[in-house]
Amino acid sequence: MKYISTRGGMTPAPYSETLLEGLAPDGGLAVPEQLPAVDAARLEAWRGLDYPALATEILGLFATDIPRDDLARMCRAAYSPESFVASDVVPVTRLDAFAGGLALVGLSEGPTLAFKDMAMQFLGQALEYALARRGDTLSILGATSGDTGSAAEYALRGKDGITVYMLSPQGRMSDFQRAQMYSLTDANIHNIAIAGVFDDCQNLVKELSGDLDFKRAHHLGTVNSINLGRITAQIVYYFWAWLRASDGVPSADRGGFEVSFAVPSGNFGNILSGHFARSMGLPIRRLVLAANENNVLDEFFRTGVYRPRSAADTHATSSPSMDIS
């Protein structure tokens, strides 16, 4: 499978190369030329797999340039008991006190207790693998308002050939996440506080990533939600959650069994993975997006008007990881 840019100016590239590039050369996002299809028979064949094995199967549909044995090893390393507290990695807990069959998908079992561990732990393995195969190095330039930074740094700390420069808005992260990031002493991790809001940090990342000469000279890459590796790794837990939700459904009825997902989202990277999963054939009825007061993207999709906020107009909320402007 090859990947192209949403802006149409990228020569089709394999998965590993796309991971290292981060943002496409024309400034767009890398997406598959076409999404793989998953039918009911394949879903049933996956039912008995543990999480690392399911990740291998699903990511194998996207990372076709990585030998399956290597991919399986990376998934085992990413979703190991040393990194994830829950024995099944992603526990799906039924909330029996509520009507309508509600369940909670536990995505906070990783080393930083943030859902972004789910993608970052795999991405760290994949980047190190791709760099070793190429004999290259990479400088990761990232922006965070909280959980992206800590999840990325814990996934990339000590990785061969990788140096991390993480930008964060000064005074706009939770004390817990700031402590997670700033307490790391690994030689390849560098934290930089920026006077402003998250999007000031993100704009710096995009500007530098869009300067192709600078990007190539300094071997720049990204781990924000613009990196395809994160989007594809997040697809896995939508399939896992559906499989667990349908375990108690009679086999004859599973083909038409639909679930809905309610997803807290800032810049919509997580719910995009859910959209891809549904487009691949996963029986999803609805994707419900929850935003906080900083609802710039929700406003854009509802009205067609993109209205970025200034730092003064960006709310500091109890969910700082979703505070985009």
PDB file of C-alpha atoms in Angstrom:
ATOM      1  CA  MET A   1       0.000   0.000   0.000  1.00  0.00           C
ATOM      2  CA  LYS A   2       1.171   3.506  -0.849  1.00  0.00           C
ATOM      3  CA  TYR A   3       0.321   6.883   0.683  1.00  0.00           C
ATOM      4  CA  ILE A   4      -0.484  10.222  -0.916  1.00  0.00           C
ATOM      5  CA  SER A   5      -1.095  13.766   0.311  1.00  0.00           C
ATOM      6  CA  THR A   6      -4.487  15.329   0.930  1.00  0.00           C
ATOM      7  CA  ARG A   7      -3.198  18.193  -1.249  1.00  0.00           C
ATOM      8  CA  GLY A   8      -2.252  15.975  -4.169  1.00  0.00           C
ATOM      9  CA  GLY A   9       1.411  16.971  -4.445  1.00  0.00           C
ATOM     10  CA  MET A  10       3.145  13.918  -2.966  1.00  0.00           C
ATOM     11  CA  THR A  11       4.608  11.027  -4.911  1.00  0.00           C
ATOM     12  CA  PRO A  12       3.036   7.813  -3.549  1.00  0.00           C
ATOM     13  CA  ALA A  13       5.271   6.537  -0.744  1.00  0.00           C
ATOM     14  CA  PRO A  14       5.390   3.401   1.435  1.00  0.00           C
ATOM     15  CA  TYR A  15       4.319   3.326   5.078  1.00  0.00           C
ATOM     16  CA  SER A  16       7.796   3.482   6.660  1.00  0.00           C
ATOM     17  CA  GLU A  17       8.864   6.473   4.596  1.00  0.00           C
ATOM     18  CA  THR A  18       5.620   8.271   5.392  1.00  0.00           C
ATOM     19  CA  LEU A  19       6.193   7.787   9.139  1.00  0.00           C
ATOM     20  CA  LEU A  20       9.580   9.474   8.916  1.00  0.00           C
ATOM     21  CA  GLU A  21       8.272  12.385   6.850  1.00  0.00           C
ATOM     22  CA  GLY A  22       5.376  13.248   9.178  1.00  0.00           C
ATOM     23  CA  LEU A  23       3.784  16.116   7.272  1.00  0.00           C
ATOM     24  CA  ALA A  24       3.655  15.551   3.501  1.00  0.00           C
ATOM     25  CA  PRO A  25       6.143  17.593   1.414  1.00  0.00           C
ATOM     26  CA  ASP A  26       3.324  19.760   0.029  1.00  0.00           C
ATOM     27  CA  GLY A  27       2.018  20.569   3.513  1.00  0.00           C
ATOM     28  CA  GLY A  28      -0.870  18.113   3.398  1.00  0.00           C
ATOM     29  CA  LEU A  29      -1.552  15.043   5.491  1.00  0.00           C
ATOM     30  CA  ALA A  30      -0.502  11.598   4.324  1.00  0.00           C
ATOM     31  CA  VAL A  31      -3.441   9.251   3.699  1.00  0.00           C
ATOM     32  CA  PRO A  32      -3.755   5.794   2.100  1.00  0.00           C
ATOM     33  CA  GLU A  33      -4.430   5.678  -1.628  1.00  0.00           C
ATOM     34  CA  GLN A  34      -7.400   3.567  -0.591  1.00  0.00           C
ATOM     35  CA  LEU A  35      -8.506   2.062   2.698  1.00  0.00           C
ATOM     36  CA  PRO A  36      -8.340  -1.720   3.088  1.00  0.00           C
ATOM     37  CA  ALA A  37     -11.653  -3.553   3.391  1.00  0.00           C
ATOM     38  CA  VAL A  38     -12.462  -5.842   6.318  1.00  0.00           C
ATOM     39  CA  ASP A  39     -15.444  -8.195   5.975  1.00  0.00           C
ATOM     40  CA  ALA A  40     -17.443 -10.076   8.602  1.00  0.00           C
ATOM     41  CA  ALA A  41     -15.480 -13.292   8.108  1.00  0.00           C
ATOM     42  CA  ARG A  42     -12.188 -11.565   8.829  1.00  0.00           C
ATOM     43  CA  LEU A  43     -13.648  -9.865  11.890  1.00  0.00           C
ATOM     44  CA  GLU A  44     -14.668 -13.260  13.265  1.00  0.00           C
ATOM     45  CA  ALA A  45     -11.216 -14.670  12.526  1.00  0.00           C
ATOM     46  CA  TRP A  46      -9.741 -11.866  14.643  1.00  0.00           C
ATOM     47  CA  ARG A  47     -12.056 -12.422  17.622  1.00  0.00           C
ATOM     48  CA  GLY A  48      -9.720 -14.705  19.561  1.00  0.00           C
ATOM     49  CA  LEU A  49      -6.588 -12.579  19.113  1.00  0.00           C
ATOM     50  CA  ASP A  50      -4.975 -10.673  21.955  1.00  0.00           C
ATOM     51  CA  TYR A  51      -4.317  -6.968  21.484  1.00  0.00           C
ATOM     52  CA  PRO A  52      -0.737  -7.172  20.089  1.00  0.00           C
ATOM     53  CA  ALA A  53      -1.817  -9.840  17.589  1.00  0.00           C
ATOM     54  CA  LEU A  54      -4.842  -7.799  16.506  1.00  0.00           C
ATOM     55  CA  ALA A  55      -2.590  -4.757  16.103  1.00  0.00           C
ATOM     56  CA  THR A  56      -0.294  -6.833  13.900  1.00  0.00           C
ATOM     57  CA  GLU A  57      -3.201  -7.881  11.678  1.00  0.00           C
ATOM     58  CA  ILE A  58      -4.692  -4.408  11.283  1.00  0.00           C
ATOM     59  CA  LEU A  59      -1.429  -2.491  10.970  1.00  0.00           C
ATOM     60  CA  GLY A  60      -0.254  -5.150   8.525  1.00  0.00           C
ATOM     61  CA  LEU A  61      -2.961  -3.926   6.150  1.00  0.00           C
ATOM     62  CA  PHE A  62      -1.289  -0.505   6.140  1.00  0.00           C
ATOM     63  CA  ALA A  63       2.418  -1.236   6.727  1.00  0.00           C
ATOM     64  CA  THR A  64       2.819  -3.521   3.732  1.00  0.00           C
ATOM     65  CA  ASP A  65       6.509  -2.649   3.363  1.00  0.00           C
ATOM     66  CA  ILE A  66       7.363  -4.068   6.819  1.00  0.00           C
ATOM     67  CA  PRO A  67       7.844  -7.864   7.051  1.00  0.00           C
ATOM     68  CA  ARG A  68       5.088  -9.429   9.148  1.00  0.00           C
ATOM     69  CA  ASP A  69       7.501 -10.970  11.674  1.00  0.00           C
ATOM     70  CA  ASP A  70       9.130  -7.576  12.275  1.00  0.00           C
ATOM     71  CA  LEU A  71       5.735  -5.916  12.646  1.00  0.00           C
ATOM     72  CA  ALA A  72       4.597  -8.571  15.127  1.00  0.00           C
ATOM     73  CA  ARG A  73       7.735  -8.044  17.192  1.00  0.00           C
ATOM     74  CA  MET A  74       7.147  -4.280  17.275  1.00  0.00           C
ATOM     75  CA  CYS A  75       3.520  -4.711  18.340  1.00  0.00           C
ATOM     76  CA  ARG A  76       4.515  -7.133  21.117  1.00  0.00           C
ATOM     77  CA  ALA A  77       7.116  -4.654  22.345  1.00  0.00           C
ATOM     78  CA  ALA A  78       4.719  -1.699  22.120  1.00  0.00           C
ATOM     79  CA  TYR A  79       1.835  -3.365  23.961  1.00  0.00           C
ATOM     80  CA  SER A  80       3.827  -5.290  26.542  1.00  0.00           C
ATOM     81  CA  PRO A  81       2.988  -5.787  30.244  1.00  0.00           C
ATOM     82  CA  GLU A  82       5.941  -3.532  31.027  1.00  0.00           C
ATOM     83  CA  SER A  83       4.121  -0.619  29.369  1.00  0.00           C
ATOM     84  CA  PHE A  84       0.427  -1.359  29.952  1.00  0.00           C
ATOM     85  CA  VAL A  85      -1.079  -2.161  33.332  1.00  0.00           C
ATOM     86  CA  ALA A  86      -4.174  -4.004  32.084  1.00  0.00           C
ATOM     87  CA  SER A  87      -3.548  -7.606  31.063  1.00  0.00           C
ATOM     88  CA  ASP A  88      -5.730  -7.129  27.976  1.00  0.00           C
ATOM     89  CA  VAL A  89      -4.176  -3.680  27.231  1.00  0.00           C
ATOM     90  CA  VAL A  90      -7.562  -2.066  26.501  1.00  0.00           C
ATOM     91  CA  PRO A  91     -10.233  -3.148  29.007  1.00  0.00           C
ATOM     92  CA  VAL A  92     -13.834  -2.744  27.875  1.00  0.00           C
ATOM     93  CA  THR A  93     -16.014  -2.340  30.966  1.00  0.00           C
ATOM     94  CA  ARG A  94     -19.793  -2.555  30.768  1.00  0.00           C
ATOM     95  CA  LEU A  95     -21.611   0.106  32.769  1.00  0.00           C
ATOM     96  CA  ASP A  96     -24.551  -2.021  33.868  1.00  0.00           C
ATOM     97  CA  ALA A  97     -26.094   0.761  35.951  1.00  0.00           C
ATOM     98  CA  PHE A  98     -26.997   2.585  32.738  1.00  0.00           C
ATOM     99  CA  ALA A  99     -29.623   1.564  30.224  1.00  0.00           C
ATOM    100  CA  GLY A 100     -28.781   1.093  26.570  1.00  0.00           C
ATOM    101  CA  GLY A 101     -25.722  -1.123  26.840  1.00  0.00           C
ATOM    102  CA  LEU A 102     -23.101   1.493  27.668  1.00  0.00           C
ATOM    103  CA  ALA A 103     -19.470   0.452  27.986  1.00  0.00           C
ATOM    104  CA  LEU A 104     -16.253   2.278  28.768  1.00  0.00           C
ATOM    105  CA  VAL A 105     -13.212   1.672  26.555  1.00  0.00           C
ATOM    106  CA  GLY A 106     -10.152   2.036  28.778  1.00  0.00           C
ATOM    107  CA  LEU A 107      -7.398   3.802  26.856  1.00  0.00           C
ATOM    108  CA  SER A 108      -5.479   5.113  29.868  1.00  0.00           C
ATOM    109  CA  GLU A 109      -3.579   2.000  30.923  1.00  0.00           C
ATOM    110  CA  GLY A 110      -0.224   3.043  29.431  1.00  0.00           C
ATOM    111  CA  PRO A 111       2.894   4.582  30.974  1.00  0.00           C
ATOM    112  CA  THR A 112       1.568   8.173  31.029  1.00  0.00           C
ATOM    113  CA  LEU A 113      -2.107   7.290  31.664  1.00  0.00           C
ATOM    114  CA  ALA A 114      -3.124   9.121  28.456  1.00  0.00           C
ATOM    115  CA  PHE A 115      -4.934   7.586  25.481  1.00  0.00           C
ATOM    116  CA  LYS A 116      -2.095   8.755  23.255  1.00  0.00           C
ATOM    117  CA  ASP A 117       0.110   6.010  24.697  1.00  0.00           C
ATOM    118  CA  MET A 118      -1.893   3.638  22.494  1.00  0.00           C
ATOM    119  CA  ALA A 119      -0.418   5.097  19.311  1.00  0.00           C
ATOM    120  CA  MET A 120       2.847   6.521  20.628  1.00  0.00           C
ATOM    121  CA  GLN A 121       4.161   3.236  22.000  1.00  0.00           C
ATOM    122  CA  PHE A 122       3.820   1.670  18.556  1.00  0.00           C
ATOM    123  CA  LEU A 123       5.125   4.760  16.779  1.00  0.00           C
ATOM    124  CA  GLY A 124       8.279   4.738  18.912  1.00  0.00           C
ATOM    125  CA  GLN A 125       8.987   1.156  17.883  1.00  0.00           C
ATOM    126  CA  ALA A 126       8.189   1.834  14.221  1.00  0.00           C
ATOM    127  CA  LEU A 127      10.341   4.965  13.960  1.00  0.00           C
ATOM    128  CA  GLU A 128      13.353   3.256  15.524  1.00  0.00           C
ATOM    129  CA  TYR A 129      12.894   0.303  13.153  1.00  0.00           C
ATOM    130  CA  ALA A 130      12.557   2.467  10.031  1.00  0.00           C
ATOM    131  CA  LEU A 131      15.608   4.552  10.946  1.00  0.00           C
ATOM    132  CA  ALA A 132      17.744   1.482  11.591  1.00  0.00           C
ATOM    133  CA  ARG A 133      16.733   0.014   8.246  1.00  0.00           C
ATOM    134  CA  ARG A 134      17.619   3.266   6.491  1.00  0.00           C
ATOM    135  CA  GLY A 135      20.739   3.970   8.585  1.00  0.00           C
ATOM    136  CA  ASP A 136      19.491   7.460   9.403  1.00  0.00           C
ATOM    137  CA  THR A 137      18.652   9.748  12.324  1.00  0.00           C
ATOM    138  CA  LEU A 138      15.562  11.819  13.086  1.00  0.00           C
ATOM    139  CA  SER A 139      14.871  14.985  15.067  1.00  0.00           C
ATOM    140  CA  ILE A 140      11.287  14.854  16.316  1.00  0.00           C
ATOM    141  CA  LEU A 141       9.692  18.291  16.579  1.00  0.00           C
ATOM    142  CA  GLY A 142       6.423  18.179  18.486  1.00  0.00           C
ATOM    143  CA  ALA A 143       3.804  20.452  20.004  1.00  0.00           C
ATOM    144  CA  THR A 144       1.732  19.628  23.054  1.00  0.00           C
ATOM    145  CA  SER A 145      -0.763  21.038  25.501  1.00  0.00           C
ATOM    146  CA  GLY A 146      -0.312  18.013  27.714  1.00  0.00           C
ATOM    147  CA  ASP A 147      -0.690  14.363  26.864  1.00  0.00           C
ATOM    148  CA  THR A 148       0.959  14.340  23.422  1.00  0.00           C
ATOM    149  CA  GLY A 149       4.240  15.515  24.908  1.00  0.00           C
ATOM    150  CA  SER A 150       4.417  13.101  27.799  1.00  0.00           C
ATOM    151  CA  ALA A 151       3.203  10.143  25.721  1.00  0.00           C
ATOM    152  CA  ALA A 152       5.710  10.917  22.952  1.00  0.00           C
ATOM    153  CA  GLU A 153       8.619  11.395  25.315  1.00  0.00           C
ATOM    154  CA  TYR A 154       7.951   8.178  27.213  1.00  0.00           C
ATOM    155  CA  ALA A 155       7.654   6.289  23.908  1.00  0.00           C
ATOM    156  CA  LEU A 156      10.823   7.790  22.387  1.00  0.00           C
ATOM    157  CA  ARG A 157      13.117   8.091  25.403  1.00  0.00           C
ATOM    158  CA  GLY A 158      16.331   6.212  24.790  1.00  0.00           C
ATOM    159  CA  LYS A 159      15.405   5.258  21.220  1.00  0.00           C
ATOM    160  CA  ASP A 160      18.413   4.926  18.901  1.00  0.00           C
ATOM    161  CA  GLY A 161      18.774   7.656  16.291  1.00  0.00           C
ATOM    162  CA  ILE A 162      15.942   9.818  17.667  1.00  0.00           C
ATOM    163  CA  THR A 163      16.137  13.219  19.391  1.00  0.00           C
ATOM    164  CA  VAL A 164      12.947  14.883  20.659  1.00  0.00           C
ATOM    165  CA  TYR A 165      12.252  18.631  20.865  1.00  0.00           C
ATOM    166  CA  MET A 166       8.837  19.167  22.455  1.00  0.00           C
ATOM    167  CA  LEU A 167       7.183  22.613  22.455  1.00  0.00           C
ATOM    168  CA  SER A 168       4.503  23.362  25.049  1.00  0.00           C
ATOM    169  CA  PRO A 169       2.524  26.510  26.019  1.00  0.00           C
ATOM    170  CA  GLN A 170       3.948  27.930  29.224  1.00  0.00           C
ATOM    171  CA  GLY A 171       1.490  27.699  32.121  1.00  0.00           C
ATOM    172  CA  ARG A 172      -1.214  25.941  30.090  1.00  0.00           C
ATOM    173  CA  MET A 173      -0.592  22.302  30.964  1.00  0.00           C
ATOM    174  CA  SER A 174      -1.757  20.363  33.981  1.00  0.00           C
ATOM    175  CA  ASP A 175       0.755  20.116  36.821  1.00  0.00           C
ATOM    176  CA  PHE A 176       0.759  16.339  36.444  1.00  0.00           C
ATOM    177  CA  GLN A 177       1.635  16.331  32.743  1.00  0.00           C
ATOM    178  CA  ARG A 178       4.206  19.070  33.162  1.00  0.00           C
ATOM    179  CA  ALA A 179       5.862  16.988  35.884  1.00  0.00           C
ATOM    180  CA  GLN A 180       5.794  13.915  33.655  1.00  0.00           C
ATOM    181  CA  MET A 181       7.609  15.743  30.866  1.00  0.00           C
ATOM    182  CA  TYR A 182      10.026  17.960  32.758  1.00  0.00           C
ATOM    183  CA  SER A 183      11.200  15.216  35.106  1.00  0.00           C
ATOM    184  CA  LEU A 184      12.672  13.139  32.283  1.00  0.00           C
ATOM    185  CA  THR A 185      16.455  13.304  32.149  1.00  0.00           C
ATOM    186  CA  ASP A 186      17.114  11.186  29.060  1.00  0.00           C
ATOM    187  CA  ALA A 187      19.786  12.696  26.835  1.00  0.00           C
ATOM    188  CA  ASN A 188      17.560  12.597  23.735  1.00  0.00           C
ATOM    189  CA  ILE A 189      14.611  14.492  25.295  1.00  0.00           C
ATOM    190  CA  HIS A 190      14.411  18.321  25.217  1.00  0.00           C
ATOM    191  CA  ASN A 191      11.428  20.352  26.509  1.00  0.00           C
ATOM    192  CA  ILE A 192      10.856  23.935  25.300  1.00  0.00           C
ATOM    193  CA  ALA A 193       8.209  26.211  26.877  1.00  0.00           C
ATOM    194  CA  ILE A 194       6.604  28.758  24.521  1.00  0.00           C
ATOM    195  CA  ALA A 195       4.865  31.974  25.622  1.00  0.00           C
ATOM    196  CA  GLY A 196       1.445  31.469  24.021  1.00  0.00           C
ATOM    197  CA  VAL A 197      -1.163  28.761  23.456  1.00  0.00           C
ATOM    198  CA  PHE A 198      -0.974  25.294  21.937  1.00  0.00           C
ATOM    199  CA  ASP A 199      -1.558  26.500  18.397  1.00  0.00           C
ATOM    200  CA  ASP A 200       1.432  28.851  18.654  1.00  0.00           C
ATOM    201  CA  CYS A 201       3.507  25.741  19.301  1.00  0.00           C
ATOM    202  CA  GLN A 202       1.776  23.788  16.549  1.00  0.00           C
ATOM    203  CA  ASN A 203       2.230  26.620  14.051  1.00  0.00           C
ATOM    204  CA  LEU A 204       5.987  26.607  14.689  1.00  0.00           C
ATOM    205  CA  VAL A 205       6.055  22.874  14.036  1.00  0.00           C
ATOM    206  CA  LYS A 206       4.060  23.261  10.822  1.00  0.00           C
ATOM    207  CA  GLU A 207       6.180  26.186   9.609  1.00  0.00           C
ATOM    208  CA  LEU A 208       9.453  24.336  10.123  1.00  0.00           C
ATOM    209  CA  SER A 209       8.035  21.110   8.693  1.00  0.00           C
ATOM    210  CA  GLY A 210       6.838  23.042   5.655  1.00  0.00           C
ATOM    211  CA  ASP A 211      10.340  24.391   4.941  1.00  0.00           C
ATOM    212  CA  LEU A 212      11.549  21.397   2.931  1.00  0.00           C
ATOM    213  CA  ASP A 213      15.189  22.479   2.742  1.00  0.00           C
ATOM    214  CA  PHE A 214      15.357  23.027   6.516  1.00  0.00           C
ATOM    215  CA  LYS A 215      13.416  19.834   7.182  1.00  0.00           C
ATOM    216  CA  ARG A 216      15.756  17.686   5.105  1.00  0.00           C
ATOM    217  CA  ALA A 217      18.918  19.372   6.356  1.00  0.00           C
ATOM    218  CA  HIS A 218      17.959  18.714   9.976  1.00  0.00           C
ATOM    219  CA  HIS A 219      16.131  15.394   9.465  1.00  0.00           C
ATOM    220  CA  LEU A 220      12.891  16.690  10.999  1.00  0.00           C
ATOM    221  CA  GLY A 221       9.925  14.469  11.772  1.00  0.00           C
ATOM    222  CA  THR A 222       6.722  14.830  13.793  1.00  0.00           C
ATOM    223  CA  VAL A 223       4.665  12.742  16.195  1.00  0.00           C
ATOM    224  CA  ASN A 224       1.579  14.940  16.429  1.00  0.00           C
ATOM    225  CA  SER A 225      -1.722  13.673  15.064  1.00  0.00           C
ATOM    226  CA  ILE A 226      -0.548  14.707  11.598  1.00  0.00           C
ATOM    227  CA  ASN A 227       1.675  11.581  11.625  1.00  0.00           C
ATOM    228  CA  LEU A 228       0.024   8.693   9.796  1.00  0.00           C
ATOM    229  CA  GLY A 229       1.469   6.171  12.258  1.00  0.00           C
ATOM    230  CA  ARG A 230      -0.699   7.536  15.040  1.00  0.00           C
ATOM    231  CA  ILE A 231      -3.886   7.487  12.990  1.00  0.00           C
ATOM    232  CA  THR A 232      -3.371   3.881  11.895  1.00  0.00           C
ATOM    233  CA  ALA A 233      -2.375   2.653  15.366  1.00  0.00           C
ATOM    234  CA  GLN A 234      -5.516   4.224  16.834  1.00  0.00           C
ATOM    235  CA  ILE A 235      -7.704   2.301  14.388  1.00  0.00           C
ATOM    236  CA  VAL A 236      -6.826  -0.886  16.249  1.00  0.00           C
ATOM    237  CA  TYR A 237      -8.704  -0.084  19.441  1.00  0.00           C
ATOM    238  CA  TYR A 238     -11.932   0.666  17.585  1.00  0.00           C
ATOM    239  CA  PHE A 239     -11.832  -2.867  16.180  1.00  0.00           C
ATOM    240  CA  TRP A 240     -10.865  -4.254  19.595  1.00  0.00           C
ATOM    241  CA  ALA A 241     -13.743  -2.440  21.300  1.00  0.00           C
ATOM    242  CA  TRP A 242     -16.274  -3.696  18.744  1.00  0.00           C
ATOM    243  CA  LEU A 243     -15.029  -7.268  19.120  1.00  0.00           C
ATOM    244  CA  ARG A 244     -15.324  -7.103  22.903  1.00  0.00           C
ATOM    245  CA  ALA A 245     -18.754  -5.427  22.744  1.00  0.00           C
ATOM    246  CA  SER A 246     -20.025  -8.154  20.408  1.00  0.00           C
ATOM    247  CA  ASP A 247     -18.530 -11.123  22.274  1.00  0.00           C
ATOM    248  CA  GLY A 248     -21.879 -11.805  23.946  1.00  0.00           C
ATOM    249  CA  VAL A 249     -23.913 -11.459  20.753  1.00  0.00           C
ATOM    250  CA  PRO A 250     -25.054 -14.701  19.060  1.00  0.00           C
ATOM    251  CA  SER A 251     -22.741 -15.433  16.141  1.00  0.00           C
ATOM    252  CA  ALA A 252     -25.615 -15.312  13.658  1.00  0.00           C
ATOM    253  CA  ASP A 253     -26.392 -11.716  14.677  1.00  0.00           C
ATOM    254  CA  ARG A 254     -22.880 -10.288  14.818  1.00  0.00           C
ATOM    255  CA  GLY A 255     -22.727  -9.204  11.190  1.00  0.00           C
ATOM    256  CA  GLY A 256     -25.384  -6.548  11.763  1.00  0.00           C
ATOM    257  CA  PHE A 257     -24.361  -5.614  15.297  1.00  0.00           C
ATOM    258  CA  GLU A 258     -23.528  -1.903  15.366  1.00  0.00           C
ATOM    259  CA  VAL A 259     -21.962   0.177  18.104  1.00  0.00           C
ATOM    260  CA  SER A 260     -21.604   3.930  18.545  1.00  0.00           C
ATOM    261  CA  PHE A 261     -18.518   5.647  19.930  1.00  0.00           C
ATOM    262  CA  ALA A 262     -18.509   8.905  21.903  1.00  0.00           C
ATOM    263  CA  VAL A 263     -15.046  10.435  21.553  1.00  0.00           C
ATOM    264  CA  PRO A 264     -13.632  13.492  23.373  1.00  0.00           C
ATOM    265  CA  SER A 265     -11.581  15.297  20.758  1.00  0.00           C
ATOM    266  CA  GLY A 266      -9.500  18.435  20.280  1.00  0.00           C
ATOM    267  CA  ASN A 267      -8.147  18.384  16.749  1.00  0.00           C
ATOM    268  CA  PHE A 268     -10.177  15.310  15.706  1.00  0.00           C
ATOM    269  CA  GLY A 269      -7.263  12.893  15.207  1.00  0.00           C
ATOM    270  CA  ASN A 270      -8.797  10.216  17.429  1.00  0.00           C
ATOM    271  CA  ILE A 271     -12.205  10.303  15.823  1.00  0.00           C
ATOM    272  CA  LEU A 272     -10.611  10.286  12.353  1.00  0.00           C
ATOM    273  CA  SER A 273      -9.254   6.851  13.217  1.00  0.00           C
ATOM    274  CA  GLY A 274     -12.805   5.820  14.077  1.00  0.00           C
ATOM    275  CA  HIS A 275     -14.003   7.176  10.725  1.00  0.00           C
ATOM    276  CA  PHE A 276     -11.314   5.147   8.948  1.00  0.00           C
ATOM    277  CA  ALA A 277     -12.336   2.031  10.909  1.00  0.00           C
ATOM    278  CA  ARG A 278     -15.964   2.485   9.855  1.00  0.00           C
ATOM    279  CA  SER A 279     -14.905   3.092   6.243  1.00  0.00           C
ATOM    280  CA  MET A 280     -12.940  -0.173   6.363  1.00  0.00           C
ATOM    281  CA  GLY A 281     -16.126  -2.056   7.230  1.00  0.00           C
ATOM    282  CA  LEU A 282     -16.328  -2.004  11.031  1.00  0.00           C
ATOM    283  CA  PRO A 283     -20.043  -1.868  11.982  1.00  0.00           C
ATOM    284  CA  ILE A 284     -20.153   1.568  13.609  1.00  0.00           C
ATOM    285  CA  ARG A 285     -23.552   3.256  13.795  1.00  0.00           C
ATOM    286  CA  ARG A 286     -22.516   6.711  14.990  1.00  0.00           C
ATOM    287  CA  LEU A 287     -19.352   8.586  15.897  1.00  0.00           C
ATOM    288  CA  VAL A 288     -20.257  11.197  18.510  1.00  0.00           C
ATOM    289  CA  LEU A 289     -17.672  13.929  18.931  1.00  0.00           C
ATOM    290  CA  ALA A 290     -17.356  15.791  22.234  1.00  0.00           C
ATOM    291  CA  ALA A 291     -15.508  19.126  22.312  1.00  0.00           C
ATOM    292  CA  ASN A 292     -14.870  21.559  25.145  1.00  0.00           C
ATOM    293  CA  GLU A 293     -15.220  25.365  25.081  1.00  0.00           C
ATOM    294  CA  ASN A 294     -12.392  25.601  22.518  1.00  0.00           C
ATOM    295  CA  ASN A 295     -14.592  24.252  19.741  1.00  0.00           C
ATOM    296  CA  VAL A 296     -12.897  25.813  16.721  1.00  0.00           C
ATOM    297  CA  LEU A 297     -13.097  22.635  14.617  1.00  0.00           C
ATOM    298  CA  ASP A 298     -16.644  21.830  15.677  1.00  0.00           C
ATOM    299  CA  GLU A 299     -17.593  25.353  14.593  1.00  0.00           C
ATOM    300  CA  PHE A 300     -15.790  24.888  11.282  1.00  0.00           C
ATOM    301  CA  PHE A 301     -17.624  21.685  10.390  1.00  0.00           C
ATOM    302  CA  ARG A 302     -20.990  23.100  11.466  1.00  0.00           C
ATOM    303  CA  THR A 303     -20.673  26.493   9.758  1.00  0.00           C
ATOM    304  CA  GLY A 304     -17.966  26.132   7.114  1.00  0.00           C
ATOM    305  CA  VAL A 305     -16.084  29.050   8.681  1.00  0.00           C
ATOM    306  CA  TYR A 306     -12.628  28.472  10.147  1.00  0.00           C
ATOM    307  CA  ARG A 307     -12.106  31.033  12.917  1.00  0.00           C
ATOM    308  CA  PRO A 308      -8.843  30.527  14.833  1.00  0.00           C
ATOM    309  CA  ARG A 309      -8.797  32.053  18.314  1.00  0.00           C
ATOM    310  CA  SER A 310      -6.133  34.319  19.734  1.00  0.00           C
ATOM    311  CA  ALA A 311      -4.373  33.367  22.948  1.00  0.00           C
ATOM    312  CA  ALA A 312      -6.650  35.751  24.834  1.00  0.00           C
ATOM    313  CA  ASP A 313      -9.756  34.059  23.409  1.00  0.00           C
ATOM    314  CA  THR A 314      -8.620  30.500  24.127  1.00  0.00           C
ATOM    315  CA  HIS A 315     -10.172  29.104  27.294  1.00  0.00           C
ATOM    316  CA  ALA A 316      -8.021  27.381  29.900  1.00  0.00           C
ATOM    317  CA  THR A 317     -10.202  24.377  30.780  1.00  0.00           C
ATOM    318  CA  SER A 318     -10.085  21.269  32.941  1.00  0.00           C
ATOM    319  CA  SER A 319      -9.208  19.312  29.772  1.00  0.00           C
ATOM    320  CA  PRO A 320      -6.057  21.157  28.591  1.00  0.00           C
ATOM    321  CA  SER A 321      -5.154  18.472  26.059  1.00  0.00           C
ATOM    322  CA  MET A 322      -8.232  19.586  24.099  1.00  0.00           C
ATOM    323  CA  ASP A 323      -7.526  23.314  24.364  1.00  0.00           C
ATOM    324  CA  ILE A 324      -6.861  24.104  20.708  1.00  0.00           C
ATOM    325  CA  SER A 325      -7.362  27.547  19.242  1.00  0.00           C
TER     326      SER A 325
END
